[in-house]
Amino acid sequence: MNEPTLDLWPIGNCQVSALVDRAGNFVWGCVPRVDGDPLFSSLMRGEDPASESAMGLWSITLEDCVAVEQSYLRNTPILISRHIDAHGNAIEVTDFCPRFQRMGRTYRPVAYARIVRPVAGSPRVRMRLRPTCHHGSGCRQRIGGSNHIRYTMDELTLRLTTDAPVGLLQEERTFRVERPLHFFLGPDESFVGNIAATIQDMLSNTTLEWQEWVRGLAVPLEWQEVVIRSAITLKLCQHEETGAIVAALTTSIPEHAGSERNWDYRYCWIRDAYYTVQALNRLGALDVLEAYLGYLRNIVDTARGGHIQPLYGVLGESALPERIAPDLAGYRGMGPVRIGNQAYEQIQHDAYGQIVLSNAQAFFDHRLFRMAGAEDFEALERVGERAWQFHDQPDAGLWELRTRQSVHTYSAAMCWAACDRLANVAERLGLNERQAFWVERARSIRERIEHAAWREGPRFFSATFSGEDLDASLIQLLDLRFLPPDDPRFQGTLAAVEQGLRRGSHMLRYATEDDFGLPETAFNVCTFWLIEALHFTGRSEDARALFEEMLSRRTAAGLLSEDIDPVSGELWGNYPQTYSLVGMINCAVLLSKPWSAIR
């Protein structure tokens, strides 16, 4: 059996997406949006996609295939797969989700397009389109027409329109490809126009749309391909309709084998989204920020000055009850497969800081279509009040511990940052009394953290106010500007964290038992946080070497998941993970030689 891996290629259009494996199979993809029912669920069924019984996939298989070569069309999420058989026959498959401007708005349908071209000899192919519904069971019916096949689910019917022989597709027969074939799996409506010409136009327009977006990025001199691919994939993680940014495109890829640390990441964490827009801002991708700020304003309005959850649905849903999908065995059979995430019920006080930090730029940046003003500041002050009220109260922390709470230094520092940035915004608006008010609040929180979290004996900041825990999030005291890199307290904390949590070239989040025992895999973003800190504390060569090591761990698509086995180097956790992509962008921008170096 060929075990599934995370060596997957994402395609998408900011409405739907799919993950394509190294054989060219669609093995994961949800409709009508990222948190929906998996139309392609093979990745989570615990079976070999090549087996005759496999479900939840869309495969186009070349008879006697011996190699599949894959790459993205430059500066796009459009995948080109070249299949070569034992006799030299070959086809080229182009996979994409249409996305372009049409009639003054963005066309991003719940649709997938594939083009199959014969490029050598007389290739013979077999297509299997076996969608699933109800999170893993087969679709109820399939009805054929002269040029289409319909796939009916409870609340959605999709239609495959094609110029390939429909009867051969329905019976999954092998046939010779003698001309380009076109496939459009989308809404159950008549396909208007010539399918070949229309899909080719969609491909051209989608290519141009993505390449124009990339053209506007302010990329560093070095590692440009790394940054561009990470930025494109981060944009794929935004549900463009609302501006929400999901943490990953998958659910329930375990953190390590047999761990049951299987979580659904297809939702918008306030924390993860903050780091995403922060990274994309460094590249000048303001469209993602603007859309996300619109999403955040709705969240803040709904809260009415009250509790902010750590995560919400992509439409702003507050209730995300967690349940198990019984028809999905899990990645490599390692269930459970969870739908929903009970962490929405948790108390995580750092969210208040992330909301303020995400919004602060809108008061200063004249490039934005909608700059923030006094009314927005009043709404943010209500968020700041919550930060002040709860800065020294226990919470589940950024790692979302499910069975215990502590006063976490990271959460307190984020609450400090909320007050500090509100003071900056008040100064920008000329509100002197409010500026003084928030300056005093920030000063008070700082004193509380410095007193409660500092450990004089070992000379480091603890992860909690009540112990001597080490946590990689302490490195973020630098990024938050709570401490400068030359502060002996930060240097002592960095040394302690590196000694206690570094495993070779990788960083653990923490090394103490949690709800599921001792963690076994390293958390990729923590390694990128370490790289940043090494650079700022004068160890730039070490930082560059460690960054190159992390880049060598990427999939063929140039991406990373959430976790990595520090011994084997195997990727684990949900994929592609926004934290990890953010880390690659931030470190590349930080470590790159300046553009003036080429002059």
JSON list of N, CA, C and O in Angstrom, two decimals, residues 6-47:
[
{"chain": "A", "resi": 6, "resn": "LEU", "atom": "N", "xyz": [2.14, 14.14, 3.16]},
{"chain": "A", "resi": 6, "resn": "LEU", "atom": "CA", "xyz": [1.78, 15.56, 3.05]},
{"chain": "A", "resi": 6, "resn": "LEU", "atom": "C", "xyz": [2.51, 16.24, 1.89]},
{"chain": "A", "resi": 6, "resn": "LEU", "atom": "O", "xyz": [2.50, 17.47, 1.81]},
{"chain": "A", "resi": 7, "resn": "ASP", "atom": "N", "xyz": [3.09, 15.46, 1.00]},
{"chain": "A", "resi": 7, "resn": "ASP", "atom": "CA", "xyz": [3.75, 16.01, -0.18]},
{"chain": "A", "resi": 7, "resn": "ASP", "atom": "C", "xyz": [2.67, 16.34, -1.20]},
{"chain": "A", "resi": 7, "resn": "ASP", "atom": "O", "xyz": [2.49, 15.66, -2.21]},
{"chain": "A", "resi": 8, "resn": "LEU", "atom": "N", "xyz": [1.93, 17.41, -0.93]},
{"chain": "A", "resi": 8, "resn": "LEU", "atom": "CA", "xyz": [0.72, 17.76, -1.67]},
{"chain": "A", "resi": 8, "resn": "LEU", "atom": "C", "xyz": [0.82, 19.16, -2.25]},
{"chain": "A", "resi": 8, "resn": "LEU", "atom": "O", "xyz": [1.48, 20.03, -1.69]},
{"chain": "A", "resi": 9, "resn": "TRP", "atom": "N", "xyz": [0.10, 19.36, -3.36]},
{"chain": "A", "resi": 9, "resn": "TRP", "atom": "CA", "xyz": [0.11, 20.64, -4.08]},
{"chain": "A", "resi": 9, "resn": "TRP", "atom": "C", "xyz": [-1.26, 21.29, -3.96]},
{"chain": "A", "resi": 9, "resn": "TRP", "atom": "O", "xyz": [-2.23, 20.79, -4.52]},
{"chain": "A", "resi": 10, "resn": "PRO", "atom": "N", "xyz": [-1.38, 22.43, -3.26]},
{"chain": "A", "resi": 10, "resn": "PRO", "atom": "CA", "xyz": [-2.68, 23.10, -3.18]},
{"chain": "A", "resi": 10, "resn": "PRO", "atom": "C", "xyz": [-3.00, 23.88, -4.46]},
{"chain": "A", "resi": 10, "resn": "PRO", "atom": "O", "xyz": [-2.12, 24.52, -5.06]},
{"chain": "A", "resi": 11, "resn": "ILE", "atom": "N", "xyz": [-4.25, 23.80, -4.88]},
{"chain": "A", "resi": 11, "resn": "ILE", "atom": "CA", "xyz": [-4.80, 24.71, -5.87]},
{"chain": "A", "resi": 11, "resn": "ILE", "atom": "C", "xyz": [-6.03, 25.35, -5.24]},
{"chain": "A", "resi": 11, "resn": "ILE", "atom": "O", "xyz": [-6.57, 24.83, -4.25]},
{"chain": "A", "resi": 12, "resn": "GLY", "atom": "N", "xyz": [-6.50, 26.48, -5.76]},
{"chain": "A", "resi": 12, "resn": "GLY", "atom": "CA", "xyz": [-7.68, 27.09, -5.17]},
{"chain": "A", "resi": 12, "resn": "GLY", "atom": "C", "xyz": [-7.98, 28.45, -5.76]},
{"chain": "A", "resi": 12, "resn": "GLY", "atom": "O", "xyz": [-7.23, 28.97, -6.61]},
{"chain": "A", "resi": 13, "resn": "ASN", "atom": "N", "xyz": [-9.07, 29.04, -5.28]},
{"chain": "A", "resi": 13, "resn": "ASN", "atom": "CA", "xyz": [-9.47, 30.36, -5.78]},
{"chain": "A", "resi": 13, "resn": "ASN", "atom": "C", "xyz": [-10.03, 31.26, -4.68]},
{"chain": "A", "resi": 13, "resn": "ASN", "atom": "O", "xyz": [-10.73, 32.21, -4.96]},
{"chain": "A", "resi": 14, "resn": "CYS", "atom": "N", "xyz": [-9.70, 30.98, -3.41]},
{"chain": "A", "resi": 14, "resn": "CYS", "atom": "CA", "xyz": [-10.17, 31.74, -2.24]},
{"chain": "A", "resi": 14, "resn": "CYS", "atom": "C", "xyz": [-11.65, 31.52, -1.96]},
{"chain": "A", "resi": 14, "resn": "CYS", "atom": "O", "xyz": [-12.25, 32.26, -1.16]},
{"chain": "A", "resi": 15, "resn": "GLN", "atom": "N", "xyz": [-12.23, 30.50, -2.59]},
{"chain": "A", "resi": 15, "resn": "GLN", "atom": "CA", "xyz": [-13.58, 30.03, -2.27]},
{"chain": "A", "resi": 15, "resn": "GLN", "atom": "C", "xyz": [-13.52, 28.54, -1.96]},
{"chain": "A", "resi": 15, "resn": "GLN", "atom": "O", "xyz": [-14.01, 28.08, -0.94]},
{"chain": "A", "resi": 16, "resn": "VAL", "atom": "N", "xyz": [-12.91, 27.77, -2.87]},
{"chain": "A", "resi": 16, "resn": "VAL", "atom": "CA", "xyz": [-12.67, 26.35, -2.67]},
{"chain": "A", "resi": 16, "resn": "VAL", "atom": "C", "xyz": [-11.21, 26.05, -2.98]},
{"chain": "A", "resi": 16, "resn": "VAL", "atom": "O", "xyz": [-10.51, 26.87, -3.60]},
{"chain": "A", "resi": 17, "resn": "SER", "atom": "N", "xyz": [-10.77, 24.89, -2.56]},
{"chain": "A", "resi": 17, "resn": "SER", "atom": "CA", "xyz": [-9.39, 24.49, -2.81]},
{"chain": "A", "resi": 17, "resn": "SER", "atom": "C", "xyz": [-9.35, 22.98, -2.93]},
{"chain": "A", "resi": 17, "resn": "SER", "atom": "O", "xyz": [-10.31, 22.28, -2.62]},
{"chain": "A", "resi": 18, "resn": "ALA", "atom": "N", "xyz": [-8.22, 22.47, -3.39]},
{"chain": "A", "resi": 18, "resn": "ALA", "atom": "CA", "xyz": [-7.98, 21.03, -3.44]},
{"chain": "A", "resi": 18, "resn": "ALA", "atom": "C", "xyz": [-6.51, 20.78, -3.21]},
{"chain": "A", "resi": 18, "resn": "ALA", "atom": "O", "xyz": [-5.66, 21.62, -3.56]},
{"chain": "A", "resi": 19, "resn": "LEU", "atom": "N", "xyz": [-6.20, 19.62, -2.63]},
{"chain": "A", "resi": 19, "resn": "LEU", "atom": "CA", "xyz": [-4.83, 19.18, -2.48]},
{"chain": "A", "resi": 19, "resn": "LEU", "atom": "C", "xyz": [-4.60, 18.04, -3.45]},
{"chain": "A", "resi": 19, "resn": "LEU", "atom": "O", "xyz": [-5.36, 17.06, -3.46]},
{"chain": "A", "resi": 20, "resn": "VAL", "atom": "N", "xyz": [-3.55, 18.15, -4.25]},
{"chain": "A", "resi": 20, "resn": "VAL", "atom": "CA", "xyz": [-3.25, 17.18, -5.30]},
{"chain": "A", "resi": 20, "resn": "VAL", "atom": "C", "xyz": [-1.99, 16.42, -4.91]},
{"chain": "A", "resi": 20, "resn": "VAL", "atom": "O", "xyz": [-0.97, 17.03, -4.57]},
{"chain": "A", "resi": 21, "resn": "ASP", "atom": "N", "xyz": [-2.04, 15.08, -4.95]},
{"chain": "A", "resi": 21, "resn": "ASP", "atom": "CA", "xyz": [-0.88, 14.30, -4.53]},
{"chain": "A", "resi": 21, "resn": "ASP", "atom": "C", "xyz": [0.12, 14.14, -5.67]},
{"chain": "A", "resi": 21, "resn": "ASP", "atom": "O", "xyz": [-0.08, 14.63, -6.78]},
{"chain": "A", "resi": 22, "resn": "ARG", "atom": "N", "xyz": [1.22, 13.42, -5.39]},
{"chain": "A", "resi": 22, "resn": "ARG", "atom": "CA", "xyz": [2.30, 13.32, -6.36]},
{"chain": "A", "resi": 22, "resn": "ARG", "atom": "C", "xyz": [1.93, 12.46, -7.56]},
{"chain": "A", "resi": 22, "resn": "ARG", "atom": "O", "xyz": [2.66, 12.44, -8.56]},
{"chain": "A", "resi": 23, "resn": "ALA", "atom": "N", "xyz": [0.80, 11.75, -7.50]},
{"chain": "A", "resi": 23, "resn": "ALA", "atom": "CA", "xyz": [0.31, 11.00, -8.67]},
{"chain": "A", "resi": 23, "resn": "ALA", "atom": "C", "xyz": [-0.69, 11.81, -9.48]},
{"chain": "A", "resi": 23, "resn": "ALA", "atom": "O", "xyz": [-1.22, 11.32, -10.48]},
{"chain": "A", "resi": 24, "resn": "GLY", "atom": "N", "xyz": [-0.98, 13.05, -9.03]},
{"chain": "A", "resi": 24, "resn": "GLY", "atom": "CA", "xyz": [-1.93, 13.89, -9.74]},
{"chain": "A", "resi": 24, "resn": "GLY", "atom": "C", "xyz": [-3.37, 13.70, -9.31]},
{"chain": "A", "resi": 24, "resn": "GLY", "atom": "O", "xyz": [-4.28, 14.19, -9.98]},
{"chain": "A", "resi": 25, "resn": "ASN", "atom": "N", "xyz": [-3.61, 13.02, -8.18]},
{"chain": "A", "resi": 25, "resn": "ASN", "atom": "CA", "xyz": [-4.97, 12.79, -7.70]},
{"chain": "A", "resi": 25, "resn": "ASN", "atom": "C", "xyz": [-5.42, 13.95, -6.81]},
{"chain": "A", "resi": 25, "resn": "ASN", "atom": "O", "xyz": [-4.66, 14.41, -5.95]},
{"chain": "A", "resi": 26, "resn": "PHE", "atom": "N", "xyz": [-6.66, 14.38, -6.98]},
{"chain": "A", "resi": 26, "resn": "PHE", "atom": "CA", "xyz": [-7.28, 15.27, -6.00]},
{"chain": "A", "resi": 26, "resn": "PHE", "atom": "C", "xyz": [-7.64, 14.40, -4.79]},
{"chain": "A", "resi": 26, "resn": "PHE", "atom": "O", "xyz": [-8.50, 13.53, -4.89]},
{"chain": "A", "resi": 27, "resn": "VAL", "atom": "N", "xyz": [-7.01, 14.65, -3.65]},
{"chain": "A", "resi": 27, "resn": "VAL", "atom": "CA", "xyz": [-7.23, 13.80, -2.48]},
{"chain": "A", "resi": 27, "resn": "VAL", "atom": "C", "xyz": [-7.89, 14.53, -1.31]},
{"chain": "A", "resi": 27, "resn": "VAL", "atom": "O", "xyz": [-8.28, 13.90, -0.33]},
{"chain": "A", "resi": 28, "resn": "TRP", "atom": "N", "xyz": [-7.98, 15.84, -1.37]},
{"chain": "A", "resi": 28, "resn": "TRP", "atom": "CA", "xyz": [-8.69, 16.59, -0.32]},
{"chain": "A", "resi": 28, "resn": "TRP", "atom": "C", "xyz": [-9.23, 17.87, -0.93]},
{"chain": "A", "resi": 28, "resn": "TRP", "atom": "O", "xyz": [-8.52, 18.58, -1.66]},
{"chain": "A", "resi": 29, "resn": "GLY", "atom": "N", "xyz": [-10.46, 18.20, -0.62]},
{"chain": "A", "resi": 29, "resn": "GLY", "atom": "CA", "xyz": [-11.07, 19.45, -1.05]},
{"chain": "A", "resi": 29, "resn": "GLY", "atom": "C", "xyz": [-12.51, 19.49, -0.60]},
{"chain": "A", "resi": 29, "resn": "GLY", "atom": "O", "xyz": [-13.24, 18.51, -0.72]},
{"chain": "A", "resi": 30, "resn": "CYS", "atom": "N", "xyz": [-12.93, 20.63, -0.04]},
{"chain": "A", "resi": 30, "resn": "CYS", "atom": "CA", "xyz": [-14.25, 20.76, 0.55]},
{"chain": "A", "resi": 30, "resn": "CYS", "atom": "C", "xyz": [-15.11, 21.76, -0.21]},
{"chain": "A", "resi": 30, "resn": "CYS", "atom": "O", "xyz": [-14.60, 22.71, -0.81]},
{"chain": "A", "resi": 31, "resn": "VAL", "atom": "N", "xyz": [-16.42, 21.54, -0.17]},
{"chain": "A", "resi": 31, "resn": "VAL", "atom": "CA", "xyz": [-17.38, 22.44, -0.81]},
{"chain": "A", "resi": 31, "resn": "VAL", "atom": "C", "xyz": [-18.54, 22.69, 0.17]},
{"chain": "A", "resi": 31, "resn": "VAL", "atom": "O", "xyz": [-18.82, 21.85, 1.03]},
{"chain": "A", "resi": 32, "resn": "PRO", "atom": "N", "xyz": [-19.20, 23.84, 0.08]},
{"chain": "A", "resi": 32, "resn": "PRO", "atom": "CA", "xyz": [-18.97, 24.91, -0.88]},
{"chain": "A", "resi": 32, "resn": "PRO", "atom": "C", "xyz": [-17.88, 25.90, -0.47]},
{"chain": "A", "resi": 32, "resn": "PRO", "atom": "O", "xyz": [-17.67, 26.90, -1.14]},
{"chain": "A", "resi": 33, "resn": "ARG", "atom": "N", "xyz": [-17.19, 25.61, 0.63]},
{"chain": "A", "resi": 33, "resn": "ARG", "atom": "CA", "xyz": [-16.08, 26.44, 1.07]},
{"chain": "A", "resi": 33, "resn": "ARG", "atom": "C", "xyz": [-15.14, 25.56, 1.89]},
{"chain": "A", "resi": 33, "resn": "ARG", "atom": "O", "xyz": [-15.39, 24.38, 2.08]},
{"chain": "A", "resi": 34, "resn": "VAL", "atom": "N", "xyz": [-14.07, 26.16, 2.39]},
{"chain": "A", "resi": 34, "resn": "VAL", "atom": "CA", "xyz": [-12.99, 25.39, 2.99]},
{"chain": "A", "resi": 34, "resn": "VAL", "atom": "C", "xyz": [-13.43, 24.56, 4.20]},
{"chain": "A", "resi": 34, "resn": "VAL", "atom": "O", "xyz": [-12.88, 23.49, 4.47]},
{"chain": "A", "resi": 35, "resn": "ASP", "atom": "N", "xyz": [-14.42, 25.04, 4.94]},
{"chain": "A", "resi": 35, "resn": "ASP", "atom": "CA", "xyz": [-14.86, 24.31, 6.14]},
{"chain": "A", "resi": 35, "resn": "ASP", "atom": "C", "xyz": [-16.07, 23.43, 5.86]},
{"chain": "A", "resi": 35, "resn": "ASP", "atom": "O", "xyz": [-16.73, 22.95, 6.78]},
{"chain": "A", "resi": 36, "resn": "GLY", "atom": "N", "xyz": [-16.35, 23.18, 4.58]},
{"chain": "A", "resi": 36, "resn": "GLY", "atom": "CA", "xyz": [-17.52, 22.40, 4.21]},
{"chain": "A", "resi": 36, "resn": "GLY", "atom": "C", "xyz": [-17.27, 20.91, 4.18]},
{"chain": "A", "resi": 36, "resn": "GLY", "atom": "O", "xyz": [-16.30, 20.38, 4.72]},
{"chain": "A", "resi": 37, "resn": "ASP", "atom": "N", "xyz": [-18.19, 20.21, 3.51]},
{"chain": "A", "resi": 37, "resn": "ASP", "atom": "CA", "xyz": [-18.14, 18.76, 3.39]},
{"chain": "A", "resi": 37, "resn": "ASP", "atom": "C", "xyz": [-17.03, 18.38, 2.40]},
{"chain": "A", "resi": 37, "resn": "ASP", "atom": "O", "xyz": [-16.97, 18.94, 1.30]},
{"chain": "A", "resi": 38, "resn": "PRO", "atom": "N", "xyz": [-16.13, 17.44, 2.74]},
{"chain": "A", "resi": 38, "resn": "PRO", "atom": "CA", "xyz": [-15.07, 17.08, 1.80]},
{"chain": "A", "resi": 38, "resn": "PRO", "atom": "C", "xyz": [-15.60, 16.32, 0.58]},
{"chain": "A", "resi": 38, "resn": "PRO", "atom": "O", "xyz": [-16.04, 15.17, 0.70]},
{"chain": "A", "resi": 39, "resn": "LEU", "atom": "N", "xyz": [-15.58, 16.98, -0.56]},
{"chain": "A", "resi": 39, "resn": "LEU", "atom": "CA", "xyz": [-15.90, 16.35, -1.83]},
{"chain": "A", "resi": 39, "resn": "LEU", "atom": "C", "xyz": [-14.83, 15.32, -2.18]},
{"chain": "A", "resi": 39, "resn": "LEU", "atom": "O", "xyz": [-15.11, 14.24, -2.67]},
{"chain": "A", "resi": 40, "resn": "PHE", "atom": "N", "xyz": [-13.58, 15.71, -1.89]},
{"chain": "A", "resi": 40, "resn": "PHE", "atom": "CA", "xyz": [-12.44, 14.81, -2.05]},
{"chain": "A", "resi": 40, "resn": "PHE", "atom": "C", "xyz": [-11.92, 14.52, -0.64]},
{"chain": "A", "resi": 40, "resn": "PHE", "atom": "O", "xyz": [-11.42, 15.41, 0.04]},
{"chain": "A", "resi": 41, "resn": "SER", "atom": "N", "xyz": [-12.04, 13.28, -0.22]},
{"chain": "A", "resi": 41, "resn": "SER", "atom": "CA", "xyz": [-11.70, 12.93, 1.16]},
{"chain": "A", "resi": 41, "resn": "SER", "atom": "C", "xyz": [-10.68, 11.81, 1.26]},
{"chain": "A", "resi": 41, "resn": "SER", "atom": "O", "xyz": [-10.41, 11.31, 2.35]},
{"chain": "A", "resi": 42, "resn": "SER", "atom": "N", "xyz": [-10.10, 11.42, 0.13]},
{"chain": "A", "resi": 42, "resn": "SER", "atom": "CA", "xyz": [-9.20, 10.26, 0.10]},
{"chain": "A", "resi": 42, "resn": "SER", "atom": "C", "xyz": [-8.06, 10.39, 1.12]},
{"chain": "A", "resi": 42, "resn": "SER", "atom": "O", "xyz": [-7.65, 9.41, 1.73]},
{"chain": "A", "resi": 43, "resn": "LEU", "atom": "N", "xyz": [-7.56, 11.60, 1.32]},
{"chain": "A", "resi": 43, "resn": "LEU", "atom": "CA", "xyz": [-6.45, 11.82, 2.23]},
{"chain": "A", "resi": 43, "resn": "LEU", "atom": "C", "xyz": [-6.77, 11.33, 3.64]},
{"chain": "A", "resi": 43, "resn": "LEU", "atom": "O", "xyz": [-5.88, 10.90, 4.37]},
{"chain": "A", "resi": 44, "resn": "MET", "atom": "N", "xyz": [-8.04, 11.38, 4.00]},
{"chain": "A", "resi": 44, "resn": "MET", "atom": "CA", "xyz": [-8.45, 11.05, 5.36]},
{"chain": "A", "resi": 44, "resn": "MET", "atom": "C", "xyz": [-9.22, 9.74, 5.46]},
{"chain": "A", "resi": 44, "resn": "MET", "atom": "O", "xyz": [-9.88, 9.46, 6.46]},
{"chain": "A", "resi": 45, "resn": "ARG", "atom": "N", "xyz": [-9.12, 8.90, 4.43]},
{"chain": "A", "resi": 45, "resn": "ARG", "atom": "CA", "xyz": [-9.86, 7.64, 4.45]},
{"chain": "A", "resi": 45, "resn": "ARG", "atom": "C", "xyz": [-9.00, 6.45, 4.87]},
{"chain": "A", "resi": 45, "resn": "ARG", "atom": "O", "xyz": [-9.49, 5.34, 5.01]},
{"chain": "A", "resi": 46, "resn": "GLY", "atom": "N", "xyz": [-7.69, 6.66, 5.01]},
{"chain": "A", "resi": 46, "resn": "GLY", "atom": "CA", "xyz": [-6.81, 5.58, 5.43]},
{"chain": "A", "resi": 46, "resn": "GLY", "atom": "C", "xyz": [-6.64, 4.49, 4.41]},
{"chain": "A", "resi": 46, "resn": "GLY", "atom": "O", "xyz": [-6.42, 3.32, 4.75]},
{"chain": "A", "resi": 47, "resn": "GLU", "atom": "N", "xyz": [-6.71, 4.85, 3.11]},
{"chain": "A", "resi": 47, "resn": "GLU", "atom": "CA", "xyz": [-6.59, 3.86, 2.05]},
{"chain": "A", "resi": 47, "resn": "GLU", "atom": "C", "xyz": [-5.67, 4.37, 0.96]},
{"chain": "A", "resi": 47, "resn": "GLU", "atom": "O", "xyz": [-5.36, 5.56, 0.88]}
]
